[in-house]
JSON list of N, CA and C in Angstrom, two decimals:
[
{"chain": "A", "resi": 1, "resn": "UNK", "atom": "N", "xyz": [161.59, -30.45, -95.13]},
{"chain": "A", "resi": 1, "resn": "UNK", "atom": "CA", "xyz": [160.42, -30.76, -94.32]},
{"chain": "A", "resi": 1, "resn": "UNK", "atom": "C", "xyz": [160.76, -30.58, -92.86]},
{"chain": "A", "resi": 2, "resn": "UNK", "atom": "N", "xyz": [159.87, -30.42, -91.86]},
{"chain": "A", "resi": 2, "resn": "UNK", "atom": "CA", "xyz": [159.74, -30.48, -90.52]},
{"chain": "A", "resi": 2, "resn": "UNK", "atom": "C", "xyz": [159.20, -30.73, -90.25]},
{"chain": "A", "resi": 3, "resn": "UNK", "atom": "N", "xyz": [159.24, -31.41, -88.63]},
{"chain": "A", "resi": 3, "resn": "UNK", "atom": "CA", "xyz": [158.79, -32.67, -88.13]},
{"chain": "A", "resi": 3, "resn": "UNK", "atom": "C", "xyz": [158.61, -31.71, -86.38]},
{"chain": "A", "resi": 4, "resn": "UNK", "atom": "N", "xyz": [157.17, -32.02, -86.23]},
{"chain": "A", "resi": 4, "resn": "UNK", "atom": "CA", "xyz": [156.37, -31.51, -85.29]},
{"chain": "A", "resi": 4, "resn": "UNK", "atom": "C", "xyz": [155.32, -32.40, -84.28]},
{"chain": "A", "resi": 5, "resn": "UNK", "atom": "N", "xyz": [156.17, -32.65, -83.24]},
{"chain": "A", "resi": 5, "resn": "UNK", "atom": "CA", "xyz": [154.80, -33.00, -82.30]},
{"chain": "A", "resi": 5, "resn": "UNK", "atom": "C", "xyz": [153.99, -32.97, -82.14]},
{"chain": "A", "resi": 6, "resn": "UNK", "atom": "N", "xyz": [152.60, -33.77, -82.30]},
{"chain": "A", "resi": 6, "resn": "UNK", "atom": "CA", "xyz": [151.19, -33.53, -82.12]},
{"chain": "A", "resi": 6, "resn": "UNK", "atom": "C", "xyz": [150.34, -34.35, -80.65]},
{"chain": "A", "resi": 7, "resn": "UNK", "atom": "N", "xyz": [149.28, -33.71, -80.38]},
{"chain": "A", "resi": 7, "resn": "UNK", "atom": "CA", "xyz": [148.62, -35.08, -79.44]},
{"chain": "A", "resi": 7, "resn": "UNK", "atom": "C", "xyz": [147.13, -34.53, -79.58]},
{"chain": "A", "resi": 8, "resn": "UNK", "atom": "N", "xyz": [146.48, -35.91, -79.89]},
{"chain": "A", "resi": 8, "resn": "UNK", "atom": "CA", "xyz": [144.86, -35.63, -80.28]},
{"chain": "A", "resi": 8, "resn": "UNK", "atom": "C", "xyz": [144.66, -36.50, -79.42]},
{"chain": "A", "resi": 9, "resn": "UNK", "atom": "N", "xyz": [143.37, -35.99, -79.05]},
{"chain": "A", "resi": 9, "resn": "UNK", "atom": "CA", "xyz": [142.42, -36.49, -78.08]},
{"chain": "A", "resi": 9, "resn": "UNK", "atom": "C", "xyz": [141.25, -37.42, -78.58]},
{"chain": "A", "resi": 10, "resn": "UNK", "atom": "N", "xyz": [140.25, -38.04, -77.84]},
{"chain": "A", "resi": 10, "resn": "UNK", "atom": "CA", "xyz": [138.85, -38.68, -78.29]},
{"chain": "A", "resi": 10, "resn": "UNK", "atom": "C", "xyz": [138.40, -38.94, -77.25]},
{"chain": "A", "resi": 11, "resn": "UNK", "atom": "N", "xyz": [136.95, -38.86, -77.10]},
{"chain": "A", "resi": 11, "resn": "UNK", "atom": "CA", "xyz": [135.90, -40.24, -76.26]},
{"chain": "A", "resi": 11, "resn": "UNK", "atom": "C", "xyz": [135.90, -41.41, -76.63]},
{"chain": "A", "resi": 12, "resn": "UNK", "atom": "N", "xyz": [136.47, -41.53, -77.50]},
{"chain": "A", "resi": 12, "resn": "UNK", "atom": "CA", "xyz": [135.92, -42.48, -78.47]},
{"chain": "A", "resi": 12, "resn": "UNK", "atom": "C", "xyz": [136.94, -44.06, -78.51]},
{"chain": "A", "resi": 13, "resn": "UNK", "atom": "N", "xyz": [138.10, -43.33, -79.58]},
{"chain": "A", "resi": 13, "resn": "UNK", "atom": "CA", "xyz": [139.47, -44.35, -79.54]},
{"chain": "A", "resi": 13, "resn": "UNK", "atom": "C", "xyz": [140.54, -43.71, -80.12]},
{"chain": "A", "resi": 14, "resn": "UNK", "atom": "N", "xyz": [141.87, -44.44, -80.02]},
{"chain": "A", "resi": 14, "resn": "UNK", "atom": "CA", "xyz": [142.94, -43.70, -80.44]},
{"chain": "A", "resi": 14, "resn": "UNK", "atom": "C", "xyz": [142.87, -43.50, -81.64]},
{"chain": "A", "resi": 15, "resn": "UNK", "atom": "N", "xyz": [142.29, -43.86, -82.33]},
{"chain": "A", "resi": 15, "resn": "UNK", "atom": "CA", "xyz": [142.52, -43.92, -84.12]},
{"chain": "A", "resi": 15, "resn": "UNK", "atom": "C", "xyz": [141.84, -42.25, -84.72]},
{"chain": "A", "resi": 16, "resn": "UNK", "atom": "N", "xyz": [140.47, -41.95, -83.50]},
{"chain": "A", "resi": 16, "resn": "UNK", "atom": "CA", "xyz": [139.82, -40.97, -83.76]},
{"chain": "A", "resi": 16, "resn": "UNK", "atom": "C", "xyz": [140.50, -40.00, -83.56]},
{"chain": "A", "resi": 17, "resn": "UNK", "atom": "N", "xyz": [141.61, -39.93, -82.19]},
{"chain": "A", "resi": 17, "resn": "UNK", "atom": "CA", "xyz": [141.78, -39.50, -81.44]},
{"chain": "A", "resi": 17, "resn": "UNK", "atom": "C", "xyz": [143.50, -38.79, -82.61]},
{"chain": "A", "resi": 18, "resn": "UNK", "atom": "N", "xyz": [144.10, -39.85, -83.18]},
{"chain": "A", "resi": 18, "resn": "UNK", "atom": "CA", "xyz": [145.21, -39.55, -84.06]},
{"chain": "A", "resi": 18, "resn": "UNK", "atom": "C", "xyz": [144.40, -38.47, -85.45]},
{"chain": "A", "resi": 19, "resn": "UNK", "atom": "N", "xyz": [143.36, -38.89, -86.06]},
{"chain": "A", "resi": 19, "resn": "UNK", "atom": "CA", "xyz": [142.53, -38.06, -86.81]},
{"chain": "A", "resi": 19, "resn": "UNK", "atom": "C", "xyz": [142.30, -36.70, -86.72]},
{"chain": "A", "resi": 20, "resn": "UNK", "atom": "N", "xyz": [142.17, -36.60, -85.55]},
{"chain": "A", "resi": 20, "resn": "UNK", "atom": "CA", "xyz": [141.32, -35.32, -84.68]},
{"chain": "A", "resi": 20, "resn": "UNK", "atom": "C", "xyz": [143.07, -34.31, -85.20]},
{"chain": "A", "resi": 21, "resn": "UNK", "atom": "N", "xyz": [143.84, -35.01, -84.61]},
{"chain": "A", "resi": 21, "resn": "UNK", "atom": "CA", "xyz": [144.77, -34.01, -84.48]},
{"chain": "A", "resi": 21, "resn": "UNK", "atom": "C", "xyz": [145.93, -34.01, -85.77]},
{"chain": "A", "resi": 22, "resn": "UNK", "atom": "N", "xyz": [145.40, -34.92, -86.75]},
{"chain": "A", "resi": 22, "resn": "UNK", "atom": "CA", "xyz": [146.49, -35.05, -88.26]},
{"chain": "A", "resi": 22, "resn": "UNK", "atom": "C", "xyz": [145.48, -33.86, -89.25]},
{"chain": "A", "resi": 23, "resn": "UNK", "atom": "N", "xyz": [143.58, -33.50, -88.70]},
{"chain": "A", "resi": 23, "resn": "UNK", "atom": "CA", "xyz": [143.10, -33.16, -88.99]},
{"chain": "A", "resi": 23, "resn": "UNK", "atom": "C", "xyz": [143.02, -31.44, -89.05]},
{"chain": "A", "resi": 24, "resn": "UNK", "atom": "N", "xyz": [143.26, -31.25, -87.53]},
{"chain": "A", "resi": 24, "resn": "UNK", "atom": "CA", "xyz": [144.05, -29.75, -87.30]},
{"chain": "A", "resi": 24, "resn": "UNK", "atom": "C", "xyz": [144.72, -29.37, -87.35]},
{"chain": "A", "resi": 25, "resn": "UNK", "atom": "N", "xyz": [145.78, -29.98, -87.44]},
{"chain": "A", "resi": 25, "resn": "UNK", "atom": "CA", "xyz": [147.21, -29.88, -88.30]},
{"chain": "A", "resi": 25, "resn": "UNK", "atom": "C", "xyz": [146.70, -29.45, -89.59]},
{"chain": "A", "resi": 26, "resn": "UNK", "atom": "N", "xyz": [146.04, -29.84, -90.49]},
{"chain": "A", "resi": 26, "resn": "UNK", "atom": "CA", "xyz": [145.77, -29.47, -91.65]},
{"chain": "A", "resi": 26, "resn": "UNK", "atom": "C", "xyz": [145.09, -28.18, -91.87]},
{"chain": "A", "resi": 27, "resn": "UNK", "atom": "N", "xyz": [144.46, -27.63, -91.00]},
{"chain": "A", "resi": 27, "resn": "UNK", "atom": "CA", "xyz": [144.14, -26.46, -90.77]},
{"chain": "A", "resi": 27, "resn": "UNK", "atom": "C", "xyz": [145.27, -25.45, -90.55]},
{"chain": "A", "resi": 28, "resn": "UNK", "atom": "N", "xyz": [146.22, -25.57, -90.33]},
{"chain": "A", "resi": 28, "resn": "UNK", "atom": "CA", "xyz": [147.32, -24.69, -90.34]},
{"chain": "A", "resi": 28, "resn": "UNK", "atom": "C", "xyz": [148.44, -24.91, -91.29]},
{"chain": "A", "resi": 29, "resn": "UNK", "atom": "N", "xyz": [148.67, -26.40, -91.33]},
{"chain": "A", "resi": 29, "resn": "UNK", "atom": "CA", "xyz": [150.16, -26.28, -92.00]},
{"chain": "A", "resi": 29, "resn": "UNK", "atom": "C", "xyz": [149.63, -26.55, -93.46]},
{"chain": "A", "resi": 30, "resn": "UNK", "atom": "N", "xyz": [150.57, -26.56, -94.52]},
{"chain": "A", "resi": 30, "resn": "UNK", "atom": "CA", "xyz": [150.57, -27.15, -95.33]},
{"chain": "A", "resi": 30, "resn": "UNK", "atom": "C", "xyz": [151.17, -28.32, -96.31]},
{"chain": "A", "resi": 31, "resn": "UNK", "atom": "N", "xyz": [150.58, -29.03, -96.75]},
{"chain": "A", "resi": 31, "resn": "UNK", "atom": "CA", "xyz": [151.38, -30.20, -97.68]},
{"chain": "A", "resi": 31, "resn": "UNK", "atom": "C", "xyz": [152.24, -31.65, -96.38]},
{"chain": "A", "resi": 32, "resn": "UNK", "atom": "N", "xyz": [151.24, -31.57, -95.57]},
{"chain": "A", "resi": 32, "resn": "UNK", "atom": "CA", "xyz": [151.81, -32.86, -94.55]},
{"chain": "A", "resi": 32, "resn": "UNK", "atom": "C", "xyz": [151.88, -33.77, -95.54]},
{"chain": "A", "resi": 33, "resn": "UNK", "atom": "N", "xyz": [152.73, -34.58, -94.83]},
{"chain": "A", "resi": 33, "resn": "UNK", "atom": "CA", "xyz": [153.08, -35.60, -95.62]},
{"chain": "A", "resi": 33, "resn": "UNK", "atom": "C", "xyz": [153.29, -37.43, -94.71]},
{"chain": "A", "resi": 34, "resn": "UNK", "atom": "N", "xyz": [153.82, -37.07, -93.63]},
{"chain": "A", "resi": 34, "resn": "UNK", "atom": "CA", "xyz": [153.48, -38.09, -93.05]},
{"chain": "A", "resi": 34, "resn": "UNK", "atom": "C", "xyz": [153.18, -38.08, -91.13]},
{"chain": "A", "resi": 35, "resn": "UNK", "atom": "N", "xyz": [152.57, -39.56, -90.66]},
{"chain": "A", "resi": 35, "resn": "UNK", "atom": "CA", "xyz": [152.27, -38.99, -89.56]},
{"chain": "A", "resi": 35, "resn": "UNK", "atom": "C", "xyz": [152.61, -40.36, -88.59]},
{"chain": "A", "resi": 36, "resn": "UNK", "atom": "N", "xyz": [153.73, -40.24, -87.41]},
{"chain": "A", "resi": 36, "resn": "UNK", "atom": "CA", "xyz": [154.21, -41.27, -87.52]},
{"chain": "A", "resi": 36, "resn": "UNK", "atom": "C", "xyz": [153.78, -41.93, -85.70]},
{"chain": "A", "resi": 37, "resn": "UNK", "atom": "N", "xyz": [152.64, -42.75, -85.50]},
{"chain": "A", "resi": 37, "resn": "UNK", "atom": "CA", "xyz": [152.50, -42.74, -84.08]},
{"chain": "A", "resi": 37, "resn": "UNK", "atom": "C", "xyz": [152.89, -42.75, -83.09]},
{"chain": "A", "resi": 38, "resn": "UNK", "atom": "N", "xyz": [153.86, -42.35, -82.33]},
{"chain": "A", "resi": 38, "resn": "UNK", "atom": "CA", "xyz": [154.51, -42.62, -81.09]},
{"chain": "A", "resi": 38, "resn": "UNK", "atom": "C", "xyz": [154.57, -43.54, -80.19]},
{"chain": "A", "resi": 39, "resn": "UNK", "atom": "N", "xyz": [153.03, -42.88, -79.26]},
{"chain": "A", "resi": 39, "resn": "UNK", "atom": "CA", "xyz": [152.50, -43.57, -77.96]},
{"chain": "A", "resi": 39, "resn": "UNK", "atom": "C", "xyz": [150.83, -43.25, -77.73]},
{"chain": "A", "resi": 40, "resn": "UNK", "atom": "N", "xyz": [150.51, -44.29, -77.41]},
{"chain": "A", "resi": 40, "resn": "UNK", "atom": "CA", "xyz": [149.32, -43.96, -77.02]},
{"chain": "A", "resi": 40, "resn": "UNK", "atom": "C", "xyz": [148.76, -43.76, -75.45]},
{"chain": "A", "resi": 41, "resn": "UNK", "atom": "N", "xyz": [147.98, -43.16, -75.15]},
{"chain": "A", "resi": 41, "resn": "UNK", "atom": "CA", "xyz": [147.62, -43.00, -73.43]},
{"chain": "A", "resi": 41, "resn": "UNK", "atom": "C", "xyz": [146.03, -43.05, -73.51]},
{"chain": "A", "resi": 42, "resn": "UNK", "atom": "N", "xyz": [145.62, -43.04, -72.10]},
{"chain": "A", "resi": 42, "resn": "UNK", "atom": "CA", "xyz": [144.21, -42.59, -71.78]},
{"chain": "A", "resi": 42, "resn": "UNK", "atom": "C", "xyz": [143.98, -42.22, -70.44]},
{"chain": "A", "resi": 43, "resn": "UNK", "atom": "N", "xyz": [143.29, -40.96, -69.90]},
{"chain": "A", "resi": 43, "resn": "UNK", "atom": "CA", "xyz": [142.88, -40.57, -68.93]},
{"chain": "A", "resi": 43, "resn": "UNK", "atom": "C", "xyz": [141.68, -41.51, -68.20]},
{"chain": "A", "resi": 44, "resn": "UNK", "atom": "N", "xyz": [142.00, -41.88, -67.11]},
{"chain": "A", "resi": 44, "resn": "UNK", "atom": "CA", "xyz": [141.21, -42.63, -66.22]},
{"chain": "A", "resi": 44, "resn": "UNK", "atom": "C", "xyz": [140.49, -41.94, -65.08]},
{"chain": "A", "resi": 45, "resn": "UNK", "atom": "N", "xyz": [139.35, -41.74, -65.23]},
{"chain": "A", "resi": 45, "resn": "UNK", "atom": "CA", "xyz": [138.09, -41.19, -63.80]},
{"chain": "A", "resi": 45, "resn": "UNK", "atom": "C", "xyz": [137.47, -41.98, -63.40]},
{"chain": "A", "resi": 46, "resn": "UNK", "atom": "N", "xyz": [137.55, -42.74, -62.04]},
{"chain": "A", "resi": 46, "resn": "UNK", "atom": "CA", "xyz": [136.45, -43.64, -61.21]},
{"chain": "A", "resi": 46, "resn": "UNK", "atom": "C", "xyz": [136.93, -45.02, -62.29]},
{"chain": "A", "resi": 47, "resn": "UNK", "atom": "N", "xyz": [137.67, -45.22, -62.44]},
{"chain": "A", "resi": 47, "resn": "UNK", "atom": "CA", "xyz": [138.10, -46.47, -63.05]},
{"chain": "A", "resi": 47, "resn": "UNK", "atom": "C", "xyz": [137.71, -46.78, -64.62]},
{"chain": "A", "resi": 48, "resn": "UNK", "atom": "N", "xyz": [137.02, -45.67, -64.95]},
{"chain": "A", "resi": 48, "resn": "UNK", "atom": "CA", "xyz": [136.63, -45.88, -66.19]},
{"chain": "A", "resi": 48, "resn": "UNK", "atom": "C", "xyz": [137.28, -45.08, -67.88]},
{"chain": "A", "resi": 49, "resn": "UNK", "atom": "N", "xyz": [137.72, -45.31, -68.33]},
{"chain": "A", "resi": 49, "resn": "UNK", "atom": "CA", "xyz": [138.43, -44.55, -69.48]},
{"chain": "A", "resi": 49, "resn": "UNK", "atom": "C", "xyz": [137.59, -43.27, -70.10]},
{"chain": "A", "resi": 50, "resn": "UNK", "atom": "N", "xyz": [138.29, -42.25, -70.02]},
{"chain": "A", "resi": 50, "resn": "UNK", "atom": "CA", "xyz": [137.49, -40.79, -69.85]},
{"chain": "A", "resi": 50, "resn": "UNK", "atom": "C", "xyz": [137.60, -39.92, -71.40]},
{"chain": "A", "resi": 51, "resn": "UNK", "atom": "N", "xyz": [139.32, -40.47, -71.51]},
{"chain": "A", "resi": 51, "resn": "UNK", "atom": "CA", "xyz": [139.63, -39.91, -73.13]},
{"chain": "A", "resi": 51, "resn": "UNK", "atom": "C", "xyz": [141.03, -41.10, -73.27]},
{"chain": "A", "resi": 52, "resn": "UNK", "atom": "N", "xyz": [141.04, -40.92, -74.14]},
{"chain": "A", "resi": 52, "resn": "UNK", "atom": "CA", "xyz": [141.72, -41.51, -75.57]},
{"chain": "A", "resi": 52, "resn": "UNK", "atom": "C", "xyz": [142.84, -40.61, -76.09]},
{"chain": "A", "resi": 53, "resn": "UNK", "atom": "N", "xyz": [144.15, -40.76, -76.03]},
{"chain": "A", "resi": 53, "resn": "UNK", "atom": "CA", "xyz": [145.46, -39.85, -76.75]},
{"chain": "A", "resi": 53, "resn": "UNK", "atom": "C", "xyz": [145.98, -40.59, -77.27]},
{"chain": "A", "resi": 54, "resn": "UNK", "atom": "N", "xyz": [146.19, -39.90, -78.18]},
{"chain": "A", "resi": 54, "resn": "UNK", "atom": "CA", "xyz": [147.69, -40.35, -79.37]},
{"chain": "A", "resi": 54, "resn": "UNK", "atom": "C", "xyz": [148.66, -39.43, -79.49]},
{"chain": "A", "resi": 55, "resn": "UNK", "atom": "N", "xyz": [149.49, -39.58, -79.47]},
{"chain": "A", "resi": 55, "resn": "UNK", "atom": "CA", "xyz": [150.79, -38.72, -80.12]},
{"chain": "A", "resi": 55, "resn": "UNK", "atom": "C", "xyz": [151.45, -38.98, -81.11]},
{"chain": "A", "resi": 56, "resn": "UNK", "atom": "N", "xyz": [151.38, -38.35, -82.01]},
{"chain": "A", "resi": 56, "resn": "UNK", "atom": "CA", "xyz": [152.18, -38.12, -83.40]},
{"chain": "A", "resi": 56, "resn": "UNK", "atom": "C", "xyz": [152.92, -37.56, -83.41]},
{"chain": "A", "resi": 57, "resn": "UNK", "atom": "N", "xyz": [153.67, -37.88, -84.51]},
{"chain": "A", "resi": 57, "resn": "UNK", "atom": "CA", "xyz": [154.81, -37.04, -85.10]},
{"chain": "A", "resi": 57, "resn": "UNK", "atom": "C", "xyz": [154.59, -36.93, -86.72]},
{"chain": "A", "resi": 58, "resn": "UNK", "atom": "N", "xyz": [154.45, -35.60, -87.16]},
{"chain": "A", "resi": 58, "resn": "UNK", "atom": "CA", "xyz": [153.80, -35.18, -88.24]},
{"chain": "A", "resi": 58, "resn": "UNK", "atom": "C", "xyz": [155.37, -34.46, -89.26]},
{"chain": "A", "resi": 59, "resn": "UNK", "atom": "N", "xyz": [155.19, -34.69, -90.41]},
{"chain": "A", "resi": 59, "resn": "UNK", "atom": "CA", "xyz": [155.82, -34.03, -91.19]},
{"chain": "A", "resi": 59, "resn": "UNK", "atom": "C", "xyz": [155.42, -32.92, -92.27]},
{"chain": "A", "resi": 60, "resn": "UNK", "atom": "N", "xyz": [156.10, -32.05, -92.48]},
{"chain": "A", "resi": 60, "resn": "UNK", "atom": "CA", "xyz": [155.13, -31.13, -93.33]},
{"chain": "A", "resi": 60, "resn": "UNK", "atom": "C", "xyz": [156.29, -30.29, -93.90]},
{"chain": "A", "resi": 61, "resn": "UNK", "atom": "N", "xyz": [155.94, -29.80, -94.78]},
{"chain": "A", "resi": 61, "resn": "UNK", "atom": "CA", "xyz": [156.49, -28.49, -95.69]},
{"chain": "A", "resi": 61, "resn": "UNK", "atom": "C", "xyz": [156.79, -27.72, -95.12]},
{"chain": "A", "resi": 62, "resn": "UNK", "atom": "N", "xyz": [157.99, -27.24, -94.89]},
{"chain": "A", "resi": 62, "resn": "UNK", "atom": "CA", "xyz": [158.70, -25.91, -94.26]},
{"chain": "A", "resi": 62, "resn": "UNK", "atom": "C", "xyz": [159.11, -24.95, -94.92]},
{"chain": "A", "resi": 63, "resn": "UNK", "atom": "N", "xyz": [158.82, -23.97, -95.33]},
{"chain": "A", "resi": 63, "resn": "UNK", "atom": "CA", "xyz": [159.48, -22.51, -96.44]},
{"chain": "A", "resi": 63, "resn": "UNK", "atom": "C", "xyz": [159.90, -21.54, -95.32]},
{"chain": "A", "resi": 64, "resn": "UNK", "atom": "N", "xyz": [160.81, -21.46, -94.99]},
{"chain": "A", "resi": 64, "resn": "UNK", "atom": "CA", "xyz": [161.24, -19.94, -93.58]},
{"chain": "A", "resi": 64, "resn": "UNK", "atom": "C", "xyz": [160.69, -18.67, -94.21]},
{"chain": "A", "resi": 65, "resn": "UNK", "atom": "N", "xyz": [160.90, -17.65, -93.22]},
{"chain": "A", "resi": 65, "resn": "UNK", "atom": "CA", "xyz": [160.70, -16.74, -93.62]},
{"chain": "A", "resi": 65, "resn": "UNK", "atom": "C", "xyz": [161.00, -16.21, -95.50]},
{"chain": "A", "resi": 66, "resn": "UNK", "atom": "N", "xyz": [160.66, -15.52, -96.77]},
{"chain": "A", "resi": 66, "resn": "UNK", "atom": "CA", "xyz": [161.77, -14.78, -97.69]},
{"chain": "A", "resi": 66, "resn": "UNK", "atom": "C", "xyz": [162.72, -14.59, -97.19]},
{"chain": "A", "resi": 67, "resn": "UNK", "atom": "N", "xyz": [162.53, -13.35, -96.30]},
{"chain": "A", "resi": 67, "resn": "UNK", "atom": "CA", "xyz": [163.36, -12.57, -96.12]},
{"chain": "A", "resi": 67, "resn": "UNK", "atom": "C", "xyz": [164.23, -12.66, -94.96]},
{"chain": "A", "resi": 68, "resn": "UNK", "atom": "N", "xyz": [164.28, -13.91, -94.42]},
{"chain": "A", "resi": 68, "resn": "UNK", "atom": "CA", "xyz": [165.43, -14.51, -93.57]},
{"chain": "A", "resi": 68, "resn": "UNK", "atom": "C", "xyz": [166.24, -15.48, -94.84]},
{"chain": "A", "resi": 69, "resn": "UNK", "atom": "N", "xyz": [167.87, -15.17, -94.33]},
{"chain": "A", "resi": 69, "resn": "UNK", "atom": "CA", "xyz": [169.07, -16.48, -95.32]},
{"chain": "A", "resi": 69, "resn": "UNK", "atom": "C", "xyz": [169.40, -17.15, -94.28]}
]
């Protein structure tokens, strides 16, 4: 397995915001398996909370190239 940095965004909250991006991950990789939260942040404009981040750390199925040993 390999283990890959992620960071999802939201308007919303971090939970959406971890979703968003365990979600597009799934669009590319295959057979994730786990997703492990880091840290969370949020962008601030005029004092008011603008977006919502999470950072993950995702695990997934790795096969290399065949035809690399």
């Amino acid at each position: 397995y390999k283990v890959i940095e992620l960071i999802g965004t939201s308007d919303k909250s971090w939970e959406e915001a971890a979703r968003v991006a365990v979600e597009r991950a799934a669009e590319h990789l295959r057979e994730l398996r786990v997703a492990e939260v880091v840290e969370h942040d949020m962008v601030i404009t005029d004092g008011k909370v603008e977006l919502y981040r999470t950072k993950l750390k995702v695990s997934f199925k790795y096969e290399g190239h065949p035809d690399r040993h």
